[in-house]
Coordinates of C-alpha atoms in Angstrom, one line a residue:
Chain A
M1 CA 0.1 0.2 0.0
T2 CA 1.2 3.3 -0.8
T3 CA 1.1 5.3 2.4
D4 CA 2.6 8.7 2.6
L5 CA 3.8 8.8 6.3
R6 CA 5.6 12.0 6.0
P7 CA 4.4 14.3 8.6
A8 CA 1.9 17.0 7.3
T9 CA 3.4 20.4 6.7
G10 CA 0.3 22.4 6.6
T11 CA -0.5 23.0 10.3
G12 CA 2.3 25.4 11.9
P13 CA 2.0 27.0 15.2
P14 CA -1.3 28.8 16.0
P15 CA -1.4 32.2 14.1
P16 CA -1.4 35.3 16.0
A17 CA -4.7 36.6 17.3
P18 CA -5.9 39.4 15.3
P19 CA -5.7 42.8 17.0
G20 CA -8.6 44.0 19.1
A21 CA -9.6 40.4 20.4
R22 CA -8.8 39.3 23.6
P23 CA -5.5 37.6 23.0
G24 CA -5.3 35.1 25.8
L25 CA -8.6 33.4 25.5
R26 CA -8.4 33.3 21.5
A27 CA -5.0 32.0 21.7
R28 CA -5.8 29.4 24.2
L29 CA -8.7 28.3 22.1
A30 CA -6.8 28.0 18.9
R31 CA -4.2 25.9 20.8
I32 CA -6.8 23.5 22.0
D33 CA -8.2 23.3 18.7
L34 CA -5.0 22.3 17.1
R35 CA -4.3 19.9 19.9
V36 CA -7.7 18.1 20.3
T37 CA -9.6 18.3 17.1
P38 CA -7.3 15.7 15.1
Y39 CA -8.3 13.2 17.8
L40 CA -11.8 14.2 17.6
F41 CA -12.0 13.6 14.0
I42 CA -10.6 10.1 13.9
S43 CA -12.4 9.1 17.1
P44 CA -15.6 8.0 15.6
F45 CA -14.1 5.3 13.7
Y46 CA -12.2 3.9 16.5
A47 CA -15.4 4.0 18.5
V48 CA -17.4 2.0 15.9
F49 CA -14.6 -0.2 15.2
I50 CA -13.7 -1.2 18.9
L51 CA -17.3 -1.7 19.7
F52 CA -18.6 -3.4 16.7
G53 CA -15.5 -4.9 15.0
L54 CA -12.7 -5.6 17.4
F55 CA -14.7 -6.5 20.3
P56 CA -17.1 -8.9 18.8
L57 CA -14.1 -10.7 17.2
L58 CA -12.3 -11.4 20.4
Y59 CA -15.5 -12.1 22.3
T60 CA -16.1 -14.8 19.7
L61 CA -13.1 -16.4 21.1
W62 CA -14.4 -16.2 24.7
V63 CA -17.8 -17.4 23.5
S64 CA -16.4 -20.4 21.8
L65 CA -15.1 -21.7 25.1
H66 CA -18.5 -21.9 26.4
D67 CA -21.7 -23.7 26.3
W68 CA -23.5 -20.8 25.3
G69 CA -27.4 -20.6 24.5
L70 CA -29.5 -17.6 24.4
A71 CA -33.0 -18.9 24.3
S72 CA -32.0 -21.6 27.0
G73 CA -30.0 -19.2 29.0
T74 CA -27.3 -22.0 29.3
R75 CA -23.8 -20.4 29.9
E76 CA -21.2 -22.8 31.2
W77 CA -17.5 -22.8 30.8
A78 CA -16.5 -25.8 28.4
G79 CA -12.7 -25.0 27.9
L80 CA -11.5 -26.6 24.8
E81 CA -14.4 -29.1 24.3
N82 CA -16.0 -27.1 21.6
Y83 CA -12.8 -27.3 19.6
R84 CA -12.3 -31.1 20.6
Y85 CA -15.6 -31.5 19.3
L86 CA -14.9 -29.5 16.2
L87 CA -12.0 -31.7 15.0
T88 CA -14.4 -34.8 15.0
D89 CA -17.4 -33.1 13.9
G90 CA -18.2 -35.0 10.4
D91 CA -20.7 -32.1 9.3
F92 CA -18.1 -29.5 9.9
W93 CA -15.6 -31.3 7.9
H94 CA -18.4 -32.1 5.3
A95 CA -19.1 -28.1 5.0
T96 CA -15.5 -27.4 4.8
V97 CA -15.0 -29.7 1.7
N98 CA -18.2 -27.9 0.1
T99 CA -16.8 -24.5 0.8
I100 CA -13.4 -25.3 -0.4
G101 CA -14.8 -27.2 -3.7
I102 CA -17.1 -24.1 -4.4
F103 CA -14.4 -21.8 -3.8
V104 CA -12.0 -23.5 -6.2
L105 CA -14.7 -23.7 -8.8
A106 CA -15.5 -20.3 -8.4
T107 CA -12.1 -18.5 -8.3
V108 CA -9.9 -20.3 -10.8
P109 CA -12.3 -19.7 -13.9
Q110 CA -13.2 -16.3 -12.6
L111 CA -9.6 -15.0 -12.6
V112 CA -8.3 -16.9 -15.5
L113 CA -11.5 -15.4 -17.6
A114 CA -10.9 -12.0 -16.0
L115 CA -7.3 -12.1 -17.2
F116 CA -8.3 -13.1 -20.7
I117 CA -11.1 -10.4 -20.9
A118 CA -8.8 -7.7 -19.6
N119 CA -6.2 -8.6 -22.2
T120 CA -8.8 -8.1 -24.9
L121 CA -10.4 -5.0 -23.3
A122 CA -6.8 -3.2 -23.4
R123 CA -6.8 -3.4 -27.1
R124 CA -7.4 0.0 -28.9
M125 CA -11.1 -0.1 -29.9
R126 CA -14.4 1.8 -30.5
G127 CA -16.8 1.8 -27.6
S128 CA -14.4 0.6 -24.8
T129 CA -16.4 2.4 -22.1
L130 CA -19.7 0.8 -23.2
F131 CA -17.8 -2.7 -23.0
R132 CA -16.3 -1.9 -19.6
I133 CA -19.8 -0.7 -18.2
G134 CA -21.4 -3.7 -19.5
M135 CA -18.8 -6.1 -17.8
V136 CA -19.8 -4.6 -14.3
A137 CA -23.6 -4.8 -14.8
P138 CA -23.5 -8.0 -12.4
L139 CA -21.7 -6.2 -9.8
V140 CA -24.4 -3.6 -9.6
T141 CA -27.3 -6.3 -9.0
S142 CA -27.7 -7.4 -5.5
T143 CA -26.6 -11.0 -4.5
A144 CA -30.1 -12.3 -3.3
A145 CA -31.7 -11.0 -6.4
V146 CA -29.1 -12.9 -8.6
A147 CA -29.1 -16.0 -6.6
I148 CA -32.9 -16.3 -7.2
V149 CA -32.8 -15.6 -10.9
F150 CA -29.8 -18.1 -11.3
T151 CA -31.8 -20.7 -9.1
Q152 CA -34.6 -20.6 -11.5
M153 CA -32.3 -20.9 -14.4
F154 CA -30.9 -23.8 -12.9
D155 CA -34.1 -25.4 -12.2
R156 CA -34.3 -29.3 -13.0
D157 CA -37.6 -29.5 -15.1
Y158 CA -38.0 -25.6 -16.4
G159 CA -34.6 -24.1 -16.0
M160 CA -33.1 -22.4 -19.1
I161 CA -29.7 -24.0 -18.8
N162 CA -31.2 -27.7 -18.7
W163 CA -33.1 -26.3 -22.0
V164 CA -29.8 -25.3 -23.5
L165 CA -28.3 -28.4 -22.8
G166 CA -31.2 -30.4 -24.2
L167 CA -30.4 -28.4 -27.5
V168 CA -26.9 -29.9 -27.6
G169 CA -28.2 -33.4 -26.9
S170 CA -27.5 -33.4 -23.2
G171 CA -29.8 -35.0 -20.7
D172 CA -31.3 -32.9 -17.9
I173 CA -29.0 -32.2 -14.8
D174 CA -30.6 -32.2 -11.4
W175 CA -28.5 -29.4 -10.3
Q176 CA -29.6 -29.2 -6.5
A177 CA -29.4 -32.8 -5.9
S178 CA -26.1 -33.8 -6.8
R179 CA -23.0 -32.4 -4.5
G180 CA -20.8 -31.8 -7.8
W181 CA -23.5 -30.1 -9.8
S182 CA -24.8 -27.8 -6.8
W183 CA -21.1 -26.7 -6.4
V184 CA -21.0 -25.9 -10.1
A185 CA -24.2 -24.0 -10.2
I186 CA -23.2 -21.8 -7.0
A187 CA -19.7 -21.1 -8.4
M188 CA -21.5 -20.2 -11.7
M189 CA -23.4 -17.5 -9.8
V190 CA -20.1 -16.1 -8.1
D191 CA -18.3 -16.3 -11.3
W192 CA -20.7 -14.2 -13.0
R193 CA -20.9 -11.5 -10.4
W194 CA -17.1 -11.0 -10.0
T195 CA -15.4 -11.8 -13.4
G196 CA -16.1 -8.3 -14.8
Y197 CA -14.8 -6.4 -11.6
N198 CA -11.7 -8.6 -11.5
A199 CA -11.2 -7.9 -15.2
L200 CA -11.3 -4.1 -14.6
I201 CA -8.8 -4.4 -11.8
Y202 CA -6.6 -6.3 -14.2
L203 CA -7.0 -3.9 -17.0
A204 CA -6.0 -0.9 -14.8
A205 CA -2.8 -2.7 -13.9
M206 CA -2.2 -3.6 -17.5
Q207 CA -2.2 -0.1 -18.4
A208 CA 0.7 0.7 -16.2
I209 CA 3.0 -1.8 -18.1
P210 CA 5.4 0.2 -20.4
R211 CA 4.5 -0.3 -23.9
D212 CA 8.2 -0.6 -24.8
L213 CA 8.4 -3.9 -23.5
Y214 CA 5.9 -5.3 -25.7
E215 CA 7.6 -3.6 -28.7
A216 CA 11.0 -5.1 -27.7
A217 CA 9.5 -8.4 -27.5
A218 CA 7.7 -7.9 -30.9
I219 CA 11.0 -7.1 -32.5
D220 CA 12.4 -10.2 -31.2
G221 CA 9.6 -12.1 -32.6
A222 CA 7.7 -13.2 -29.6
S223 CA 3.9 -13.9 -30.3
R224 CA 1.1 -12.3 -28.6
I225 CA 0.6 -15.2 -26.7
R226 CA 4.1 -15.5 -25.5
Q227 CA 4.0 -11.8 -24.7
F228 CA 0.9 -12.3 -22.7
W229 CA 2.5 -15.0 -20.6
Q230 CA 5.9 -13.5 -20.4
I231 CA 5.3 -9.8 -19.9
T232 CA 1.5 -9.4 -18.8
V233 CA 1.3 -12.1 -16.5
P234 CA 4.6 -11.5 -14.4
M235 CA 3.9 -7.8 -14.6
L236 CA 0.6 -8.3 -13.2
Q237 CA 1.9 -10.5 -10.3
P238 CA 0.9 -8.1 -7.3
T239 CA -2.4 -7.4 -8.8
I240 CA -3.1 -11.0 -9.1
I241 CA -1.9 -11.8 -5.5
F242 CA -4.4 -9.0 -4.4
T243 CA -7.3 -10.6 -6.4
V244 CA -6.6 -13.9 -5.1
I245 CA -6.7 -12.9 -1.6
I246 CA -10.0 -11.0 -2.0
A247 CA -11.5 -13.8 -3.6
T248 CA -10.2 -16.1 -0.9
I249 CA -11.8 -13.9 2.0
G250 CA -15.0 -13.8 0.1
G251 CA -15.3 -17.4 -1.2
L252 CA -14.7 -18.9 2.1
Q253 CA -17.5 -16.9 3.5
L254 CA -19.9 -17.8 0.9
F255 CA -23.2 -17.6 2.2
T256 CA -26.0 -15.9 0.3
E257 CA -25.9 -17.6 -2.9
P258 CA -26.0 -21.3 -1.4
V259 CA -28.8 -20.2 1.2
L260 CA -31.1 -19.2 -1.9
F261 CA -30.2 -21.9 -3.8
G262 CA -31.8 -24.2 -1.3
V263 CA -35.1 -22.4 -2.0
G264 CA -38.0 -25.0 -1.4
T265 CA -36.1 -27.0 1.1
T266 CA -37.4 -27.3 4.7
N267 CA -34.4 -25.8 6.6
R268 CA -32.5 -23.4 4.1
M269 CA -29.4 -23.4 6.2
D270 CA -28.9 -27.3 5.6
G271 CA -27.8 -26.8 2.2
G272 CA -30.0 -29.6 0.7
A273 CA -31.3 -32.9 1.8
V274 CA -27.7 -34.1 2.4
H275 CA -26.2 -31.1 3.1
Q276 CA -24.5 -31.2 -0.3
F277 CA -23.9 -27.5 -0.8
Q278 CA -23.8 -26.5 3.1
T279 CA -20.9 -24.1 3.4
I280 CA -18.9 -23.4 6.7
T281 CA -20.8 -20.0 7.2
M282 CA -24.3 -21.6 6.9
Y283 CA -23.2 -24.2 9.3
M284 CA -22.0 -21.4 11.8
Y285 CA -25.3 -19.6 11.2
D286 CA -27.5 -22.6 11.6
N287 CA -25.6 -23.8 14.9
A288 CA -26.0 -20.3 16.5
F289 CA -29.2 -18.8 15.3
T290 CA -31.4 -21.9 14.5
N291 CA -30.1 -24.4 17.2
D292 CA -29.2 -21.8 19.9
R293 CA -25.5 -23.1 20.1
Y294 CA -23.9 -19.9 20.2
G295 CA -20.7 -21.4 21.7
Y296 CA -20.2 -23.8 19.2
G297 CA -21.2 -21.5 16.2
A298 CA -18.4 -19.1 17.7
T299 CA -15.9 -22.0 17.4
V300 CA -16.9 -22.6 14.0
A301 CA -16.5 -18.9 13.4
W302 CA -13.0 -18.8 14.8
A303 CA -12.0 -22.0 12.7
L304 CA -13.2 -20.1 9.8
F305 CA -11.3 -17.0 10.6
L306 CA -8.0 -19.1 11.1
M307 CA -8.7 -21.0 7.8
I308 CA -9.0 -17.4 5.9
I309 CA -5.7 -16.3 7.2
V310 CA -4.0 -19.8 6.3
F311 CA -5.6 -19.8 3.0
S312 CA -4.5 -16.3 2.1
L313 CA -1.1 -17.0 3.1
V314 CA -0.7 -20.0 1.3
N315 CA -2.3 -18.3 -1.8
F316 CA 0.0 -15.5 -1.4
L317 CA 3.0 -17.7 -1.5
F318 CA 1.7 -20.0 -4.3
V319 CA 1.0 -17.1 -6.5
R320 CA 4.2 -15.5 -5.8
R321 CA 6.2 -18.7 -6.5
T322 CA 4.6 -19.5 -9.7
G323 CA 4.3 -15.9 -11.1
G324 CA 7.8 -15.3 -10.3
T325 CA 9.4 -17.9 -12.3
K326 CA 10.0 -16.8 -15.8
Chain B
M1 CA 3.3 -2.1 -2.5
T2 CA 0.8 -0.4 -4.7
M3 CA -2.1 -3.3 -4.1
L4 CA -4.8 -0.9 -3.4
S5 CA -4.2 1.4 -6.2
P6 CA -3.1 -0.4 -9.2
A7 CA -3.8 2.4 -11.6
R8 CA -2.6 5.4 -9.9
G9 CA -0.9 7.8 -12.2
T10 CA -1.3 5.6 -15.2
R11 CA -4.2 7.3 -16.5
A12 CA -2.4 9.2 -19.2
S13 CA -0.8 5.8 -20.8
G14 CA -4.3 4.3 -21.1
G15 CA -6.6 4.5 -23.8
G16 CA -5.0 1.7 -26.0
G17 CA -2.8 2.9 -28.8
R18 CA -0.8 5.5 -27.2
A19 CA 2.6 4.5 -26.7
A20 CA 3.6 5.2 -23.0
G21 CA 7.4 5.7 -23.9
G22 CA 6.8 9.4 -24.7
G23 CA 7.8 10.8 -28.1
R24 CA 10.3 8.2 -29.0
G25 CA 7.8 5.3 -28.4
R26 CA 5.1 6.9 -30.5
R27 CA 7.3 7.7 -33.4
R28 CA 8.5 4.1 -33.6
A29 CA 5.1 3.0 -33.3
R30 CA 4.1 5.2 -36.2
G31 CA 7.2 4.7 -38.3
H32 CA 7.4 0.9 -38.4
G33 CA 4.2 -0.4 -39.9
R34 CA 4.6 -3.8 -38.5
F35 CA 4.0 -2.6 -34.9
R36 CA 1.0 -0.6 -35.5
G37 CA -1.2 -3.6 -35.3
L38 CA 0.1 -4.5 -32.0
W39 CA -2.7 -2.9 -30.0
E40 CA -5.6 -2.6 -32.7
A41 CA -8.7 -4.5 -31.8
S42 CA -9.2 -7.3 -34.4
P43 CA -12.8 -8.5 -35.3
L44 CA -12.2 -11.4 -33.0
T45 CA -11.7 -9.1 -30.2
Y46 CA -15.2 -7.5 -30.6
L47 CA -16.7 -10.8 -31.3
T48 CA -15.2 -12.1 -27.8
L49 CA -16.3 -8.8 -26.0
V50 CA -19.9 -9.0 -27.2
V51 CA -20.2 -12.7 -26.3
A52 CA -19.0 -11.5 -22.9
I53 CA -21.5 -8.6 -22.5
V54 CA -24.2 -10.8 -23.5
L55 CA -23.6 -13.4 -21.1
S56 CA -22.9 -10.7 -18.4
V57 CA -26.3 -8.8 -19.2
F58 CA -28.5 -11.9 -20.0
P59 CA -29.6 -13.0 -16.4
I60 CA -30.7 -9.4 -15.6
Y61 CA -32.5 -9.0 -18.9
W62 CA -34.1 -12.4 -18.4
M63 CA -35.2 -11.2 -14.8
I64 CA -37.0 -8.4 -16.5
V65 CA -38.5 -10.6 -19.2
V66 CA -40.0 -12.8 -16.5
A67 CA -41.2 -10.1 -14.3
T68 CA -43.3 -8.6 -17.0
R69 CA -45.0 -11.9 -18.0
T70 CA -47.5 -14.5 -16.5
N71 CA -46.5 -17.4 -14.7
D72 CA -46.9 -20.0 -17.4
V73 CA -43.9 -18.5 -19.1
V74 CA -41.3 -20.6 -17.3
A75 CA -42.8 -23.9 -18.8
D76 CA -42.8 -22.5 -22.4
V77 CA -40.4 -24.1 -25.0
P78 CA -38.5 -22.1 -26.3
P79 CA -38.4 -19.7 -23.5
P80 CA -39.7 -16.2 -24.6
L81 CA -37.1 -13.7 -25.0
L82 CA -39.2 -10.3 -25.1
P83 CA -40.9 -8.6 -22.2
G84 CA -44.6 -8.7 -21.7
G85 CA -47.2 -6.4 -20.3
N86 CA -47.8 -7.8 -16.8
F87 CA -45.0 -5.9 -14.9
G88 CA -47.8 -3.5 -13.4
E89 CA -50.0 -6.5 -12.2
N90 CA -46.9 -8.5 -10.7
V91 CA -45.8 -5.5 -8.8
G92 CA -49.3 -5.1 -7.5
R93 CA -49.3 -8.7 -6.3
L94 CA -46.0 -8.0 -4.6
F95 CA -47.0 -5.1 -2.5
D96 CA -50.3 -6.9 -1.7
N97 CA -48.6 -10.1 -0.7
P98 CA -49.0 -10.3 3.2
D99 CA -46.0 -12.5 3.8
A100 CA -43.2 -10.3 2.0
Y101 CA -43.7 -7.0 3.8
F102 CA -42.4 -5.6 0.8
A103 CA -43.2 -1.8 1.1
K104 CA -41.5 -2.2 4.7
G105 CA -38.7 -3.7 3.2
L106 CA -38.3 -1.1 0.7
L107 CA -38.4 1.7 3.3
N108 CA -36.2 0.1 5.6
S109 CA -33.5 -0.3 3.1
A110 CA -34.1 3.2 1.8
I111 CA -33.3 4.4 5.5
A112 CA -30.6 2.3 6.5
S113 CA -28.6 2.6 3.3
S114 CA -29.0 6.6 3.3
A115 CA -28.1 6.7 6.9
V116 CA -25.0 4.5 6.6
T117 CA -23.9 6.4 3.3
I118 CA -24.0 9.7 4.7
S119 CA -22.3 8.8 7.9
T120 CA -19.8 6.9 6.2
V121 CA -18.7 9.6 4.0
F122 CA -18.8 12.2 6.7
F123 CA -17.0 10.5 9.3
A124 CA -14.5 8.7 6.8
S125 CA -13.6 12.3 5.2
L126 CA -13.2 13.7 8.8
A127 CA -10.8 11.2 9.6
G128 CA -9.2 10.9 6.3
F129 CA -8.6 14.8 6.4
A130 CA -7.0 14.4 9.8
F131 CA -4.7 11.7 8.7
A132 CA -3.5 13.5 5.7
K133 CA -3.2 17.0 6.7
L134 CA -3.0 17.5 10.5
R135 CA -0.4 16.9 12.9
F136 CA -1.0 14.7 16.1
R137 CA 1.1 12.5 18.3
G138 CA 0.8 8.7 17.3
K139 CA -0.7 9.5 13.8
N140 CA 1.4 7.0 11.5
A141 CA 0.7 4.0 14.3
L142 CA -2.8 4.8 14.4
L143 CA -3.0 4.9 10.5
L144 CA -1.4 1.4 10.4
T145 CA -4.1 0.0 12.6
I146 CA -6.9 1.3 10.5
I147 CA -5.0 -0.5 7.2
A148 CA -5.1 -3.6 9.7
T149 CA -8.7 -3.4 10.3
M150 CA -9.5 -3.4 6.7
M151 CA -8.4 -7.3 6.5
I152 CA -11.0 -8.4 9.3
P153 CA -14.3 -9.6 7.9
I154 CA -17.1 -8.5 10.0
Q155 CA -19.1 -11.5 9.6
M156 CA -16.7 -13.4 12.0
G157 CA -17.9 -11.5 14.8
I158 CA -21.6 -11.9 14.1
I159 CA -22.4 -14.0 17.0
P160 CA -21.1 -11.4 19.6
L161 CA -22.6 -8.7 17.5
Y162 CA -26.0 -10.4 17.8
M163 CA -25.4 -10.7 21.6
I164 CA -24.7 -7.0 21.9
M165 CA -27.8 -6.1 20.1
V166 CA -29.7 -8.4 22.3
E167 CA -28.1 -6.6 25.5
L168 CA -28.9 -2.9 24.0
G169 CA -32.3 -4.1 23.0
W170 CA -31.9 -3.3 19.4
Q171 CA -32.9 -6.8 18.3
N172 CA -35.2 -6.2 15.2
Q173 CA -34.7 -2.5 15.4
L174 CA -33.3 -0.8 12.3
Q175 CA -30.3 0.8 14.0
A176 CA -29.0 -2.7 14.5
V177 CA -28.3 -2.6 10.7
I178 CA -27.1 1.0 10.7
V179 CA -24.8 1.7 14.0
P180 CA -22.3 -1.0 13.4
F181 CA -21.5 0.3 9.9
L182 CA -21.4 3.9 10.7
V183 CA -17.9 4.3 9.4
T184 CA -15.4 1.9 7.9
G185 CA -11.7 1.5 7.9
F186 CA -11.7 1.2 4.2
G187 CA -13.6 4.7 3.9
V188 CA -11.1 6.3 6.0
F189 CA -8.1 4.9 4.1
M190 CA -9.6 5.9 1.0
M191 CA -10.3 9.4 1.9
R192 CA -7.0 9.9 3.5
Q193 CA -5.4 8.8 0.0
Y194 CA -7.5 11.2 -1.8
A195 CA -7.0 14.1 0.6
A196 CA -3.2 13.7 0.6
Q197 CA -3.1 14.7 -2.9
A198 CA -6.3 16.7 -3.7
V199 CA -6.1 19.3 -0.8
P200 CA -3.1 21.7 -1.3
D201 CA -1.5 22.6 2.2
E202 CA -1.3 26.2 1.2
L203 CA -5.1 26.5 1.2
I204 CA -5.4 25.0 4.7
E205 CA -2.5 27.5 5.9
A206 CA -4.5 30.4 4.4
A207 CA -7.7 29.3 5.9
R208 CA -6.1 29.0 9.2
V209 CA -4.3 32.5 9.0
D210 CA -8.0 33.9 8.3
G211 CA -9.0 32.6 11.6
C212 CA -10.9 29.5 10.6
T213 CA -11.2 26.6 13.2
T214 CA -10.1 23.1 12.1
F215 CA -13.6 22.0 11.7
G216 CA -14.4 25.2 9.6
I217 CA -11.5 24.3 7.4
Y218 CA -12.8 20.8 7.0
W219 CA -16.3 22.2 5.9
R220 CA -15.3 25.0 3.8
V221 CA -12.0 23.9 2.3
V222 CA -11.6 20.2 2.5
L223 CA -14.9 18.7 1.9
P224 CA -15.4 20.5 -1.3
A225 CA -12.2 19.5 -2.7
L226 CA -12.8 15.8 -1.6
R227 CA -16.3 15.7 -3.6
P228 CA -15.3 13.3 -6.2
A229 CA -13.9 10.7 -3.9
A230 CA -16.7 11.2 -1.6
G231 CA -19.0 10.4 -4.4
V232 CA -17.4 7.1 -5.2
L233 CA -17.4 6.1 -1.7
G234 CA -21.0 6.8 -1.1
L235 CA -22.1 4.9 -4.2
F236 CA -20.3 1.9 -3.0
T237 CA -21.3 2.4 0.4
F238 CA -24.9 2.4 -0.6
M239 CA -24.8 -0.5 -2.9
Q240 CA -22.9 -2.7 -0.1
T241 CA -25.6 -1.7 2.6
W242 CA -28.7 -2.1 0.2
N243 CA -27.2 -5.7 -0.6
E244 CA -26.5 -6.7 2.9
F245 CA -28.3 -10.1 3.6
M246 CA -26.7 -12.2 6.3
W247 CA -26.5 -9.7 9.3
P248 CA -30.1 -8.4 8.7
L249 CA -31.2 -11.9 8.4
A250 CA -29.8 -12.7 11.7
V251 CA -31.0 -9.7 13.5
L252 CA -34.3 -8.5 12.0
N253 CA -37.4 -10.3 12.0
P254 CA -39.2 -11.3 9.0
E255 CA -42.0 -9.0 9.6
N256 CA -39.6 -5.9 9.8
P257 CA -37.4 -6.7 6.7
T258 CA -34.9 -5.0 4.5
V259 CA -35.7 -5.4 0.8
Q260 CA -33.4 -8.3 0.6
L261 CA -35.1 -10.2 3.2
S262 CA -38.5 -9.5 1.6
I263 CA -37.1 -11.5 -1.4
N264 CA -36.2 -14.0 1.0
N265 CA -39.7 -14.3 2.6
L266 CA -41.1 -14.4 -1.0
A267 CA -38.7 -17.4 -1.8
N268 CA -39.6 -19.2 1.3
A269 CA -43.3 -19.0 0.6
Y270 CA -43.9 -18.8 -3.1
F271 CA -40.7 -20.4 -4.8
K272 CA -42.5 -21.5 -7.9
D273 CA -44.5 -18.3 -8.4
Y274 CA -41.6 -17.0 -10.5
T275 CA -43.2 -13.8 -11.8
L276 CA -43.8 -12.8 -8.4
M277 CA -40.3 -13.5 -7.2
F278 CA -38.7 -11.9 -10.1
A279 CA -40.9 -8.8 -9.9
G280 CA -39.5 -8.6 -6.4
T281 CA -35.9 -9.1 -7.5
T282 CA -36.4 -6.4 -10.1
V283 CA -37.9 -3.8 -8.0
A284 CA -35.0 -4.7 -5.2
I285 CA -32.1 -3.8 -7.8
L286 CA -34.1 -0.9 -9.3
P287 CA -32.3 1.9 -7.3
L288 CA -29.0 0.0 -8.0
L289 CA -29.7 0.0 -11.7
V290 CA -30.6 3.6 -11.5
V291 CA -27.4 4.5 -9.9
F292 CA -25.4 2.3 -12.4
I293 CA -27.0 4.1 -15.2
V294 CA -26.4 7.5 -13.9
F295 CA -22.9 6.8 -12.4
G296 CA -21.6 4.2 -14.6
R297 CA -18.4 5.8 -15.4
Q298 CA -17.7 6.8 -11.8
I299 CA -18.2 3.3 -10.8
I300 CA -15.8 2.0 -13.5
G301 CA -13.4 4.7 -12.3
G302 CA -13.6 3.7 -8.7
I303 CA -13.0 0.2 -9.4
M304 CA -10.0 0.8 -11.5
E305 CA -8.8 3.3 -9.0
G306 CA -8.7 1.0 -6.2
A307 CA -10.5 -2.2 -5.1
I308 CA -13.8 -2.5 -3.5
K309 CA -15.3 -5.7 -2.9
A310 CA -18.8 -5.1 -2.0

């Protein structure tokens, strides 16, 4: 991050009071203003963050060490019992596999496609603004609305996607019933929403690459594909790391799409009859808010938080290694 | 690291054909015919992009088609591709529907999104101004903590957050979806980056010599200068709040929903009544579509300047 950490130069000592005013009071007020006001200006952020961001995150750890129910009024110290249970909890690991499966299916095509589209958008062309605006239209829709529209399109009997598949001679797919196909359907909602956004991020970064590099490569006879892999992709590496980490944080917390994909089932947090598309966040929500097991829900939340950190680090190292070798 | 602002300072080299290397590069590009085609779009480029745009816009279009038709539409083979004339009727059913609380949901979302947007822009620009232009002890360390907070996903604390709301008696109250989001670290950081370059120190100095208080300087000098960045931050904040699903689902009752929860109510009860549901989703994204059509360029600029994952 480019943070300019030099001290600001705009604020010198308080100016002398204008003649005629009571110098003592004015000067004192001005000095107080200079000293105190900056802290007043930044304090709302800290108040909100400490109360509603930091404290809940730490308190989650405390809650996870208890048997804690709000409706039942239970609140007993459990030590690491919740964590011990988590390690052997088949439902949790099942949800973890679902989450990672959907996440991989969503992230990899999304970023590869985005790179490809950005490379196309970087050409000199007519109507480029129009194309760019069209690319981010999905981002400006609401996740819940999109999930409902896609769920209808993935309907087994009446869905448009099965209809199109029928045109090319394939049989109907029961998108909701099968574990793998439900992952694909949910991943496609995520892909659809975020590909254009990532393409614009990549496009911005591509425009910072000096054109001389490409001209030199062209003189040496490098093809466009070679230029793409040996100039564009390596130069984009910091940006790719950034998008991978953002996609990781979002992907591991996936909630709205799978919840609405479960439309028509009895408990929408289940993610289907055999939990085939239940994500970790849904499992956390279900434990806390449906089953009044806030302590265990908090344990799941912390496990997820650790997982996000580990995944982000692994992705960071992985992308840096693969992108760095020329 | 320039991760958050990949595009900064590169605007001039954008736009495709202009060579970034200044005069020499341009002369070379013009002079040697074989390099002129390096950045030209081919028909294949256009074809690729048109396919991408169709895929990107079609689901939204399909939503509008279904929302304007009668319910037998979903069984039609092939599916109809043009809007019908039933939108008014479908929207009427939507607002009459006793389970959706749709009007209430719209009102709640409008209030919450406006409140969060105004407050975020105000507090973020105040703090951003302080970090960019004022001198105070501990500034650098505090700025670093703000950057660190941007990494923490708020959903992780949702269980204690809910407990806090129960303690405060805010469960099922609209302030539960407003107050925790009054200002974000991202907003502060974004405004700080913008203020550092957009507000000249001399202007602040001059205002101070004229006897302006610090807040007076913020209000009369800084805030007007920050207007473009404030606009982008406001747009994204509004969209994000309008879209929020998980936290309202946890803290609000179905009878007192946001508009996203109204859609969820419909999906729970009427999941095969597609025209009703699609009328709901269409109305729910209408404000966002209007914002998008009016401010499309600014949104593109905002995404390309920095990174905002809603």
